[in-house]
Coordinates of C-alpha atoms in Angstrom, one line a residue:
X47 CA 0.0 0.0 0.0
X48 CA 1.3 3.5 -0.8
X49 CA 1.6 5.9 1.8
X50 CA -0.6 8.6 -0.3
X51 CA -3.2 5.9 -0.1
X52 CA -3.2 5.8 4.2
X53 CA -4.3 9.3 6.0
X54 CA -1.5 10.3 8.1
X55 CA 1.7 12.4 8.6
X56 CA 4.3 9.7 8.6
X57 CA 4.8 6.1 7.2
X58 CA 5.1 4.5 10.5
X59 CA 2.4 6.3 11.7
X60 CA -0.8 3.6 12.4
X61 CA -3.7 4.2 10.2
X62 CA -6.3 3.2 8.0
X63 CA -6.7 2.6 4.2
X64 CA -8.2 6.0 3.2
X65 CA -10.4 4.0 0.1
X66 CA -12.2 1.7 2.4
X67 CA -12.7 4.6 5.2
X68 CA -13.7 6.9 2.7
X69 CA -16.2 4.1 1.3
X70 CA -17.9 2.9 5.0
X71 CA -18.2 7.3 5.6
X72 CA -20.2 7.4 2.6
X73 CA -22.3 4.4 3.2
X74 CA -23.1 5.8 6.1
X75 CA -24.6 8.6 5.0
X76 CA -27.6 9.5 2.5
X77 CA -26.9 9.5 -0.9
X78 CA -27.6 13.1 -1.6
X79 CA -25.0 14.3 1.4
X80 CA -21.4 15.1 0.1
X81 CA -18.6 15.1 2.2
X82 CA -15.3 17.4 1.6
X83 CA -12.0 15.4 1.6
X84 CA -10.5 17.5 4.7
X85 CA -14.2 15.9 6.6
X86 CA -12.9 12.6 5.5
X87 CA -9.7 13.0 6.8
X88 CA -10.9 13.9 10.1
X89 CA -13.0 11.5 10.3
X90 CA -10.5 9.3 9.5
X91 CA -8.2 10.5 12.5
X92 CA -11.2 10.3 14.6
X93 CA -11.3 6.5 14.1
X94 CA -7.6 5.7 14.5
X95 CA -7.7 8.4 17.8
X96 CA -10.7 5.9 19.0
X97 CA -8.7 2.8 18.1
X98 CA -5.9 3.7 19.8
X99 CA -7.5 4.7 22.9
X100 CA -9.9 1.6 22.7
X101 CA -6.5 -0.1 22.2
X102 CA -4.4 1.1 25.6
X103 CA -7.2 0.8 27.3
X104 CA -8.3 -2.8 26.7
X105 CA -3.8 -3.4 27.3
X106 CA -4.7 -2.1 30.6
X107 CA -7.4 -4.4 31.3
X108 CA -5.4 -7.1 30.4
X109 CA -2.4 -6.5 32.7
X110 CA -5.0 -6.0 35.3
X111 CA -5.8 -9.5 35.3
X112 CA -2.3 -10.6 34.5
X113 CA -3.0 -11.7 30.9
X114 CA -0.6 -11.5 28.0
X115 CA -3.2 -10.9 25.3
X116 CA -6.0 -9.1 24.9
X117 CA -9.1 -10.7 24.4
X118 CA -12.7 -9.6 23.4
X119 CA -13.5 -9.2 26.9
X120 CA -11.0 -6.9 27.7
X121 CA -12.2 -4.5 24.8
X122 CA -15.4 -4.8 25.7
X123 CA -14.2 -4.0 29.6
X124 CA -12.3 -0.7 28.0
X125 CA -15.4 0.3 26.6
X126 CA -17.5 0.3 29.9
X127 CA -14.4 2.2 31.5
X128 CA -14.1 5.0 29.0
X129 CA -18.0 5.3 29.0
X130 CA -18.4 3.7 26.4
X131 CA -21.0 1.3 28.0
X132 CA -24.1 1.8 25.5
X133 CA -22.4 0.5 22.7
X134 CA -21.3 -2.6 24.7
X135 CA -24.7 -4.5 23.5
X136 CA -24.1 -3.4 20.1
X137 CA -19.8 -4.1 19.9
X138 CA -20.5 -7.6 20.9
X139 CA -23.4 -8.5 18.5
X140 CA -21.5 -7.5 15.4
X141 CA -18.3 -9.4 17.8
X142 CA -20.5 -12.3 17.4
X143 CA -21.2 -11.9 13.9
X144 CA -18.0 -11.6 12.7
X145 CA -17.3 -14.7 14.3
X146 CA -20.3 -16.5 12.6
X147 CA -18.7 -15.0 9.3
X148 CA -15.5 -16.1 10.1
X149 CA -16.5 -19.4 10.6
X150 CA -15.6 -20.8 6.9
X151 CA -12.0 -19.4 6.9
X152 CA -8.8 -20.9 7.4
X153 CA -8.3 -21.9 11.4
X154 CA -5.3 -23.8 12.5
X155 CA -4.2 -25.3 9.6
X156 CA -7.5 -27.1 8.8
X157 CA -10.2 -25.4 6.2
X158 CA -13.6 -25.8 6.6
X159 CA -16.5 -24.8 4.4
X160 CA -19.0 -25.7 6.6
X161 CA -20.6 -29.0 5.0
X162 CA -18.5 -32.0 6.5
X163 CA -17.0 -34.6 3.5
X164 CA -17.6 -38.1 4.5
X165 CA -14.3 -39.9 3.7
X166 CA -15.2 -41.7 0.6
X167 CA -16.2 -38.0 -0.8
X168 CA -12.9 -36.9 0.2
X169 CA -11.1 -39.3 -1.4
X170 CA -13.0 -38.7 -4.5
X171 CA -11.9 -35.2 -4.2
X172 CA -8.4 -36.2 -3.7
X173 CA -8.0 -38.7 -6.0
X174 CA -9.8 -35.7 -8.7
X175 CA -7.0 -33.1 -7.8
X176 CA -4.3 -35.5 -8.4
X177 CA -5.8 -36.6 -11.9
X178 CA -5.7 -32.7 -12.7
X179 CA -2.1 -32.2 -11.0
X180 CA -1.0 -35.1 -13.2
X181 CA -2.9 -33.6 -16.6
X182 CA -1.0 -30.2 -16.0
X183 CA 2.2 -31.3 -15.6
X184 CA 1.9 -34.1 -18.0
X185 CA 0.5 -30.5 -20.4
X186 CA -2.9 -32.6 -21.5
X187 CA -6.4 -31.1 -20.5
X188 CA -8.8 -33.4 -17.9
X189 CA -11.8 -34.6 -19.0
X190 CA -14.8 -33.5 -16.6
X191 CA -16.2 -36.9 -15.3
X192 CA -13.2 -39.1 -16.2
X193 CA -12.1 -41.4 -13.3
X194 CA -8.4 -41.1 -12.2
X195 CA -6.3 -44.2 -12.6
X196 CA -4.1 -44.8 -9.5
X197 CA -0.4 -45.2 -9.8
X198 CA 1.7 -46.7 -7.4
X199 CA 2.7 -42.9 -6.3
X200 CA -0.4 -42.7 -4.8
X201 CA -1.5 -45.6 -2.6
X202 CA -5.0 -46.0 -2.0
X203 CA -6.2 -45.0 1.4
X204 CA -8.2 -48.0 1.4
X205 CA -4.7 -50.5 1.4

């Protein structure tokens, strides 16, 4: 990312992408409202000012309680200690949310789409990605249905 594309004085400065700010601003707003880039801007501070504080604060909580990360809890703990307390509710819906979202992605090592393959599935998935891995190094397109053949570089799981 270029540093014309992040509001903020210096490179090392911590702030946000100026595009996607810029975008949630608008979307926030009617369609027939305009905002002037210098509004943007500030706006933009704003939200790394509130970040930041929203930041030392939950730290705090956490070395309150002896902990060495922050976790949701402790943000949502800096929020009732700055005042923030009626947007607690609110904070930990979209928290939960996001985590309902997040649910497909990538998570220690292991991907999950949400639909469980039984093992025979799997293996028919395997067994597919090989026959294509084979067909583009060997240069020759796969046909759609067409069963793999099993070499001896690829025992079957069933063996």
């Amino acid at each position: 990312m270029e540093p014309m594309d992040i509001v903020g004085k210096a490179k090392e400065d911590a702030s946000l992408p100026k595009a996607t700010m810029t975008k949630i601003i608008k979307e926030m707003l009617p369609p027939d409202v305009r905002v002037a880039r210098d509004t943007q801007d500030l706006l933009i501070e704003c939200c790394v000012e509130f970040i930041n504080l929203i930041s030392s604060e939950s730290n705090e909580v956490c070395s309150r309680e002896d902990k060495r990360t922050i976790a949701p809890e402790h943000v949502l703990k800096a929020l009732e200690v700055l005042g923030f307390g009626d947007y607690i509710e609110e904070v930990y819906a979209a928290y939960e949310q996001h985590k309902l979202e997040t649910v497909d992605t990538v998570r220690g090592g292991k991907c999950t789409n949400g639909a469980e393959m039984t093992e025979e599935e799997a293996l028919a998935e395997q067994q597919r990605m090989f026959a294509e891995a084979r067909a583009r190094m060997n240069g020759v397109g796969v046909a759609a249905n067409a069963p793999p053949k099993q070499t001896e570089a690829e025992p079957s799981l069933n063996s």
